[in-house]
Amino acid sequence: NLCKVFSLAPEARYFAVELFNSFANRYIQKFAKRRDKMIEFCSKSALYILVCIQISSKMSSHYKSISQHSIIKQMNQANGQKRVKKSDIIATEIEILETVSYDLNFLLPLDVIDILLFYLQSYLREKKPESLPNCSKLKETCSTILEMVYIRQYTILAKFYGTSGQFVSDQLLLSVAVISVALFIVDNDLSGIVAEFLSEKCHITRENILRLSCVIIEHVVTQPKAIS
């Protein structure tokens, strides 16, 4: 995981993924019929990913941003004889930002989960004060599951939507499902009342929450050593 190579914080890792997804989707929509541009995208995919990570590090905490030297070192190690220059990185950063129209206002699931957990805790304190889950453990489990979901997100969403590519990334639904799965692990007795609360507050049917939760359990939780 390149984000871990550069020791990025979780929110920066998710931002990098969302930025690359936004860039790739817009790029493909624009150049889908141009074979030369699609070949170029494939050949530059590693550089695009690294520059997205670099942009993300700037957005997260500028004083810890990844240097161009680090990007060049990583690319040159991967490419062997093909050398990458600072000018390549600058040009790629401009290309990415222009393609996404400088729109970096992404809704990150980690933020959504934090907000939902806050309201969920208040709700349970009122409705089930004797059954409050361990909030620290619940949040930690959510973070672990979310990271695994991001690694397998295309497989998970394709399974949920029943197709191999025609789907949209619904961060609210994804966040709700992650919380449901985490609660299933931490305190299964509260699953029913929490699913009802999340369904009502987020305007998502319990059926969709259950379906996506089951897919996540199938592809993440049941994998060996996925949740420690």
mmCIF file of N, CA and C in Angstrom, residues 50-131:
data_model
loop_
_atom_site.group_PDB
_atom_site.id
_atom_site.type_symbol
_atom_site.label_atom_id
_atom_site.label_comp_id
_atom_site.label_asym_id
_atom_site.label_seq_id
_atom_site.Cartn_x
_atom_site.Cartn_y
_atom_site.Cartn_z
ATOM 1 N N LEU A 50 0.607 8.168 -7.506
ATOM 2 C CA LEU A 50 1.568 8.787 -6.592
ATOM 3 C C LEU A 50 1.321 10.290 -6.442
ATOM 4 N N VAL A 51 0.971 10.948 -7.537
ATOM 5 C CA VAL A 51 0.711 12.387 -7.461
ATOM 6 C C VAL A 51 -0.585 12.652 -6.690
ATOM 7 N N CYS A 52 -1.575 11.786 -6.829
ATOM 8 C CA CYS A 52 -2.794 11.907 -6.017
ATOM 9 C C CYS A 52 -2.460 11.779 -4.535
ATOM 10 N N ILE A 53 -1.555 10.873 -4.207
ATOM 11 C CA ILE A 53 -1.118 10.713 -2.828
ATOM 12 C C ILE A 53 -0.389 11.975 -2.356
ATOM 13 N N GLN A 54 0.439 12.546 -3.231
ATOM 14 C CA GLN A 54 1.156 13.766 -2.875
ATOM 15 C C GLN A 54 0.190 14.925 -2.622
ATOM 16 N N ILE A 55 -0.803 15.083 -3.497
ATOM 17 C CA ILE A 55 -1.810 16.140 -3.313
ATOM 18 C C ILE A 55 -2.559 15.921 -2.005
ATOM 19 N N SER A 56 -2.890 14.676 -1.740
ATOM 20 C CA SER A 56 -3.607 14.349 -0.510
ATOM 21 C C SER A 56 -2.796 14.720 0.722
ATOM 22 N N SER A 57 -1.496 14.475 0.675
ATOM 23 C CA SER A 57 -0.638 14.809 1.825
ATOM 24 C C SER A 57 -0.608 16.317 2.045
ATOM 25 N N LYS A 58 -0.691 17.093 0.971
ATOM 26 C CA LYS A 58 -0.723 18.555 1.107
ATOM 27 C C LYS A 58 -2.032 19.002 1.752
ATOM 28 N N MET A 59 -3.130 18.363 1.354
ATOM 29 C CA MET A 59 -4.435 18.739 1.880
ATOM 30 C C MET A 59 -4.586 18.339 3.348
ATOM 31 N N SER A 60 -3.932 17.237 3.727
ATOM 32 C CA SER A 60 -4.068 16.728 5.087
ATOM 33 C C SER A 60 -3.276 17.553 6.080
ATOM 34 N N SER A 61 -2.011 17.747 5.810
ATOM 35 C CA SER A 61 -1.153 18.557 6.695
ATOM 36 C C SER A 61 0.049 18.998 5.879
ATOM 37 N N HIS A 62 0.044 20.256 5.459
ATOM 38 C CA HIS A 62 1.014 20.723 4.476
ATOM 39 C C HIS A 62 2.460 20.537 4.936
ATOM 40 N N TYR A 63 2.679 20.687 6.252
ATOM 41 C CA TYR A 63 4.063 20.588 6.720
ATOM 42 C C TYR A 63 4.591 19.164 6.655
ATOM 43 N N LYS A 64 3.716 18.189 6.422
ATOM 44 C CA LYS A 64 4.140 16.801 6.283
ATOM 45 C C LYS A 64 3.946 16.306 4.847
ATOM 46 N N SER A 65 3.799 17.236 3.905
ATOM 47 C CA SER A 65 3.514 16.843 2.529
ATOM 48 C C SER A 65 4.681 16.055 1.937
ATOM 49 N N ILE A 66 4.348 15.158 1.045
ATOM 50 C CA ILE A 66 5.346 14.307 0.400
ATOM 51 C C ILE A 66 6.126 15.135 -0.613
ATOM 52 N N SER A 67 7.424 15.051 -0.575
ATOM 53 C CA SER A 67 8.268 15.852 -1.467
ATOM 54 C C SER A 67 8.301 15.258 -2.875
ATOM 55 N N GLN A 68 8.642 16.111 -3.822
ATOM 56 C CA GLN A 68 8.798 15.638 -5.195
ATOM 57 C C GLN A 68 9.931 14.620 -5.284
ATOM 58 N N HIS A 69 10.951 14.809 -4.463
ATOM 59 C CA HIS A 69 12.079 13.865 -4.449
ATOM 60 C C HIS A 69 11.600 12.462 -4.082
ATOM 61 N N SER A 70 10.681 12.366 -3.101
ATOM 62 C CA SER A 70 10.170 11.055 -2.695
ATOM 63 C C SER A 70 9.378 10.399 -3.820
ATOM 64 N N ILE A 71 8.594 11.202 -4.543
ATOM 65 C CA ILE A 71 7.826 10.672 -5.673
ATOM 66 C C ILE A 71 8.766 10.182 -6.767
ATOM 67 N N ILE A 72 9.774 10.990 -7.073
ATOM 68 C CA ILE A 72 10.747 10.615 -8.109
ATOM 69 C C ILE A 72 11.464 9.317 -7.724
ATOM 70 N N LYS A 73 11.881 9.219 -6.475
ATOM 71 C CA LYS A 73 12.579 8.011 -6.006
ATOM 72 C C LYS A 73 11.691 6.781 -6.146
ATOM 73 N N GLN A 74 10.423 6.907 -5.748
ATOM 74 C CA GLN A 74 9.497 5.780 -5.819
ATOM 75 C C GLN A 74 9.254 5.364 -7.267
ATOM 76 N N MET A 75 9.052 6.347 -8.152
ATOM 77 C CA MET A 75 8.796 6.055 -9.565
ATOM 78 C C MET A 75 10.015 5.450 -10.240
ATOM 79 N N ASN A 76 11.193 5.992 -9.972
ATOM 80 C CA ASN A 76 12.401 5.481 -10.617
ATOM 81 C C ASN A 76 12.737 4.067 -10.165
ATOM 82 N N GLN A 77 12.413 3.746 -8.915
ATOM 83 C CA GLN A 77 12.611 2.375 -8.431
ATOM 84 C C GLN A 77 11.686 1.412 -9.167
ATOM 85 N N ALA A 78 10.465 1.886 -9.460
ATOM 86 C CA ALA A 78 9.482 1.025 -10.129
ATOM 87 C C ALA A 78 9.756 0.922 -11.622
ATOM 88 N N ASN A 79 10.234 2.013 -12.231
ATOM 89 C CA ASN A 79 10.368 2.053 -13.693
ATOM 90 C C ASN A 79 11.716 1.584 -14.216
ATOM 91 N N GLY A 80 12.694 1.469 -13.347
ATOM 92 C CA GLY A 80 13.997 1.015 -13.817
ATOM 93 C C GLY A 80 14.687 2.082 -14.655
ATOM 94 N N GLN A 81 14.798 1.846 -15.954
ATOM 95 C CA GLN A 81 15.523 2.747 -16.842
ATOM 96 C C GLN A 81 14.744 4.019 -17.175
ATOM 97 N N LYS A 82 13.440 3.998 -17.060
ATOM 98 C CA LYS A 82 12.619 5.170 -17.387
ATOM 99 C C LYS A 82 12.623 6.133 -16.220
ATOM 100 N N ARG A 83 13.281 7.280 -16.409
ATOM 101 C CA ARG A 83 13.448 8.243 -15.331
ATOM 102 C C ARG A 83 12.322 9.268 -15.317
ATOM 103 N N VAL A 84 11.907 9.643 -14.124
ATOM 104 C CA VAL A 84 10.867 10.656 -13.935
ATOM 105 C C VAL A 84 11.519 11.926 -13.415
ATOM 106 N N LYS A 85 11.127 13.080 -13.974
ATOM 107 C CA LYS A 85 11.699 14.366 -13.575
ATOM 108 C C LYS A 85 10.684 15.187 -12.796
ATOM 109 N N LYS A 86 11.176 16.257 -12.143
ATOM 110 C CA LYS A 86 10.284 17.145 -11.396
ATOM 111 C C LYS A 86 9.229 17.753 -12.303
ATOM 112 N N SER A 87 9.629 18.072 -13.520
ATOM 113 C CA SER A 87 8.687 18.667 -14.469
ATOM 114 C C SER A 87 7.539 17.709 -14.783
ATOM 115 N N ASP A 88 7.811 16.402 -14.786
ATOM 116 C CA ASP A 88 6.755 15.397 -15.025
ATOM 117 C C ASP A 88 5.739 15.420 -13.890
ATOM 118 N N ILE A 89 6.234 15.551 -12.668
ATOM 119 C CA ILE A 89 5.351 15.563 -11.499
ATOM 120 C C ILE A 89 4.486 16.817 -11.490
ATOM 121 N N ILE A 90 5.103 17.954 -11.772
ATOM 122 C CA ILE A 90 4.356 19.217 -11.796
ATOM 123 C C ILE A 90 3.284 19.178 -12.878
ATOM 124 N N ALA A 91 3.648 18.693 -14.061
ATOM 125 C CA ALA A 91 2.691 18.611 -15.173
ATOM 126 C C ALA A 91 1.547 17.655 -14.842
ATOM 127 N N THR A 92 1.868 16.553 -14.167
ATOM 128 C CA THR A 92 0.844 15.572 -13.800
ATOM 129 C C THR A 92 -0.093 16.130 -12.745
ATOM 130 N N GLU A 93 0.458 16.866 -11.776
ATOM 131 C CA GLU A 93 -0.384 17.477 -10.749
ATOM 132 C C GLU A 93 -1.364 18.467 -11.370
ATOM 133 N N ILE A 94 -0.874 19.278 -12.297
ATOM 134 C CA ILE A 94 -1.746 20.237 -12.989
ATOM 135 C C ILE A 94 -2.815 19.509 -13.787
ATOM 136 N N GLU A 95 -2.421 18.436 -14.473
ATOM 137 C CA GLU A 95 -3.370 17.655 -15.273
ATOM 138 C C GLU A 95 -4.489 17.088 -14.397
ATOM 139 N N ILE A 96 -4.125 16.533 -13.250
ATOM 140 C CA ILE A 96 -5.121 15.952 -12.345
ATOM 141 C C ILE A 96 -6.073 17.026 -11.826
ATOM 142 N N LEU A 97 -5.521 18.134 -11.368
ATOM 143 C CA LEU A 97 -6.347 19.205 -10.808
ATOM 144 C C LEU A 97 -7.268 19.819 -11.866
ATOM 145 N N GLU A 98 -6.766 19.991 -13.070
ATOM 146 C CA GLU A 98 -7.597 20.549 -14.141
ATOM 147 C C GLU A 98 -8.697 19.574 -14.538
ATOM 148 N N THR A 99 -8.380 18.293 -14.551
ATOM 149 C CA THR A 99 -9.371 17.283 -14.943
ATOM 150 C C THR A 99 -10.528 17.227 -13.952
ATOM 151 N N VAL A 100 -10.238 17.394 -12.665
ATOM 152 C CA VAL A 100 -11.307 17.382 -11.648
ATOM 153 C C VAL A 100 -11.854 18.789 -11.393
ATOM 154 N N SER A 101 -11.454 19.731 -12.257
ATOM 155 C CA SER A 101 -11.914 21.132 -12.170
ATOM 156 C C SER A 101 -11.581 21.753 -10.810
ATOM 157 N N TYR A 102 -10.469 21.335 -10.249
ATOM 158 C CA TYR A 102 -9.992 21.827 -8.951
ATOM 159 C C TYR A 102 -11.022 21.608 -7.839
ATOM 160 N N ASP A 103 -11.879 20.642 -8.031
ATOM 161 C CA ASP A 103 -12.892 20.308 -7.026
ATOM 162 C C ASP A 103 -12.327 19.224 -6.109
ATOM 163 N N LEU A 104 -11.886 19.619 -4.936
ATOM 164 C CA LEU A 104 -11.288 18.690 -3.969
ATOM 165 C C LEU A 104 -12.162 18.538 -2.731
ATOM 166 N N ASN A 105 -13.421 18.867 -2.880
ATOM 167 C CA ASN A 105 -14.352 18.797 -1.752
ATOM 168 C C ASN A 105 -15.023 17.420 -1.722
ATOM 169 N N PHE A 106 -14.289 16.433 -1.234
ATOM 170 C CA PHE A 106 -14.779 15.063 -1.213
ATOM 171 C C PHE A 106 -15.423 14.731 0.131
ATOM 172 N N LEU A 107 -16.504 13.981 0.061
ATOM 173 C CA LEU A 107 -17.128 13.464 1.272
ATOM 174 C C LEU A 107 -16.447 12.146 1.619
ATOM 175 N N LEU A 108 -15.679 12.152 2.696
ATOM 176 C CA LEU A 108 -14.915 10.967 3.075
ATOM 177 C C LEU A 108 -15.705 10.119 4.065
ATOM 178 N N PRO A 109 -15.725 8.805 3.864
ATOM 179 C CA PRO A 109 -16.509 7.928 4.738
ATOM 180 C C PRO A 109 -16.066 7.978 6.192
ATOM 181 N N LEU A 110 -14.790 8.253 6.434
ATOM 182 C CA LEU A 110 -14.303 8.329 7.818
ATOM 183 C C LEU A 110 -14.989 9.482 8.548
ATOM 184 N N ASP A 111 -15.190 10.594 7.842
ATOM 185 C CA ASP A 111 -15.885 11.733 8.446
ATOM 186 C C ASP A 111 -17.359 11.407 8.689
ATOM 187 N N VAL A 112 -17.975 10.740 7.712
ATOM 188 C CA VAL A 112 -19.384 10.360 7.852
ATOM 189 C C VAL A 112 -19.559 9.413 9.035
ATOM 190 N N ILE A 113 -18.662 8.462 9.172
ATOM 191 C CA ILE A 113 -18.736 7.495 10.267
ATOM 192 C C ILE A 113 -18.603 8.203 11.621
ATOM 193 N N ASP A 114 -17.685 9.152 11.727
ATOM 194 C CA ASP A 114 -17.510 9.894 12.984
ATOM 195 C C ASP A 114 -18.802 10.619 13.368
ATOM 196 N N ILE A 115 -19.442 11.264 12.387
ATOM 197 C CA ILE A 115 -20.681 12.003 12.647
ATOM 198 C C ILE A 115 -21.794 11.050 13.056
ATOM 199 N N LEU A 116 -21.944 9.943 12.329
ATOM 200 C CA LEU A 116 -23.001 8.980 12.632
ATOM 201 C C LEU A 116 -22.789 8.320 13.992
ATOM 202 N N LEU A 117 -21.555 8.038 14.339
ATOM 203 C CA LEU A 117 -21.279 7.436 15.645
ATOM 204 C C LEU A 117 -21.616 8.393 16.781
ATOM 205 N N PHE A 118 -21.395 9.683 16.556
ATOM 206 C CA PHE A 118 -21.735 10.682 17.566
ATOM 207 C C PHE A 118 -23.244 10.682 17.825
ATOM 208 N N TYR A 119 -24.031 10.713 16.738
ATOM 209 C CA TYR A 119 -25.482 10.719 16.895
ATOM 210 C C TYR A 119 -26.004 9.380 17.403
ATOM 211 N N LEU A 120 -25.356 8.315 16.992
ATOM 212 C CA LEU A 120 -25.756 6.991 17.453
ATOM 213 C C LEU A 120 -25.541 6.847 18.955
ATOM 214 N N GLN A 121 -24.424 7.361 19.445
ATOM 215 C CA GLN A 121 -24.143 7.303 20.874
ATOM 216 C C GLN A 121 -25.199 8.073 21.678
ATOM 217 N N SER A 122 -25.578 9.250 21.174
ATOM 218 C CA SER A 122 -26.605 10.055 21.847
ATOM 219 C C SER A 122 -27.949 9.329 21.846
ATOM 220 N N TYR A 123 -28.257 8.692 20.731
ATOM 221 C CA TYR A 123 -29.522 7.961 20.594
ATOM 222 C C TYR A 123 -29.578 6.781 21.558
ATOM 223 N N LEU A 124 -28.499 6.019 21.614
ATOM 224 C CA LEU A 124 -28.468 4.843 22.487
ATOM 225 C C LEU A 124 -28.441 5.239 23.962
ATOM 226 N N ARG A 125 -27.814 6.354 24.272
ATOM 227 C CA ARG A 125 -27.784 6.827 25.658
ATOM 228 C C ARG A 125 -29.198 7.137 26.148
ATOM 229 N N GLU A 126 -30.041 7.574 25.207
ATOM 230 C CA GLU A 126 -31.432 7.899 25.553
ATOM 231 C C GLU A 126 -32.316 6.663 25.548
ATOM 232 N N LYS A 127 -32.133 5.803 24.533
ATOM 233 C CA LYS A 127 -33.024 4.661 24.362
ATOM 234 C C LYS A 127 -32.563 3.409 25.103
ATOM 235 N N LYS A 128 -31.242 3.191 25.133
ATOM 236 C CA LYS A 128 -30.695 1.971 25.742
ATOM 237 C C LYS A 128 -29.485 2.302 26.617
ATOM 238 N N PRO A 129 -29.683 3.099 27.660
ATOM 239 C CA PRO A 129 -28.531 3.534 28.469
ATOM 240 C C PRO A 129 -27.789 2.379 29.128
ATOM 241 N N GLU A 130 -28.493 1.284 29.344
ATOM 242 C CA GLU A 130 -27.860 0.135 29.987
ATOM 243 C C GLU A 130 -27.064 -0.713 29.001
ATOM 244 N N SER A 131 -27.180 -0.410 27.710
ATOM 245 C CA SER A 131 -26.549 -1.265 26.696
ATOM 246 C C SER A 131 -25.605 -0.499 25.784
#
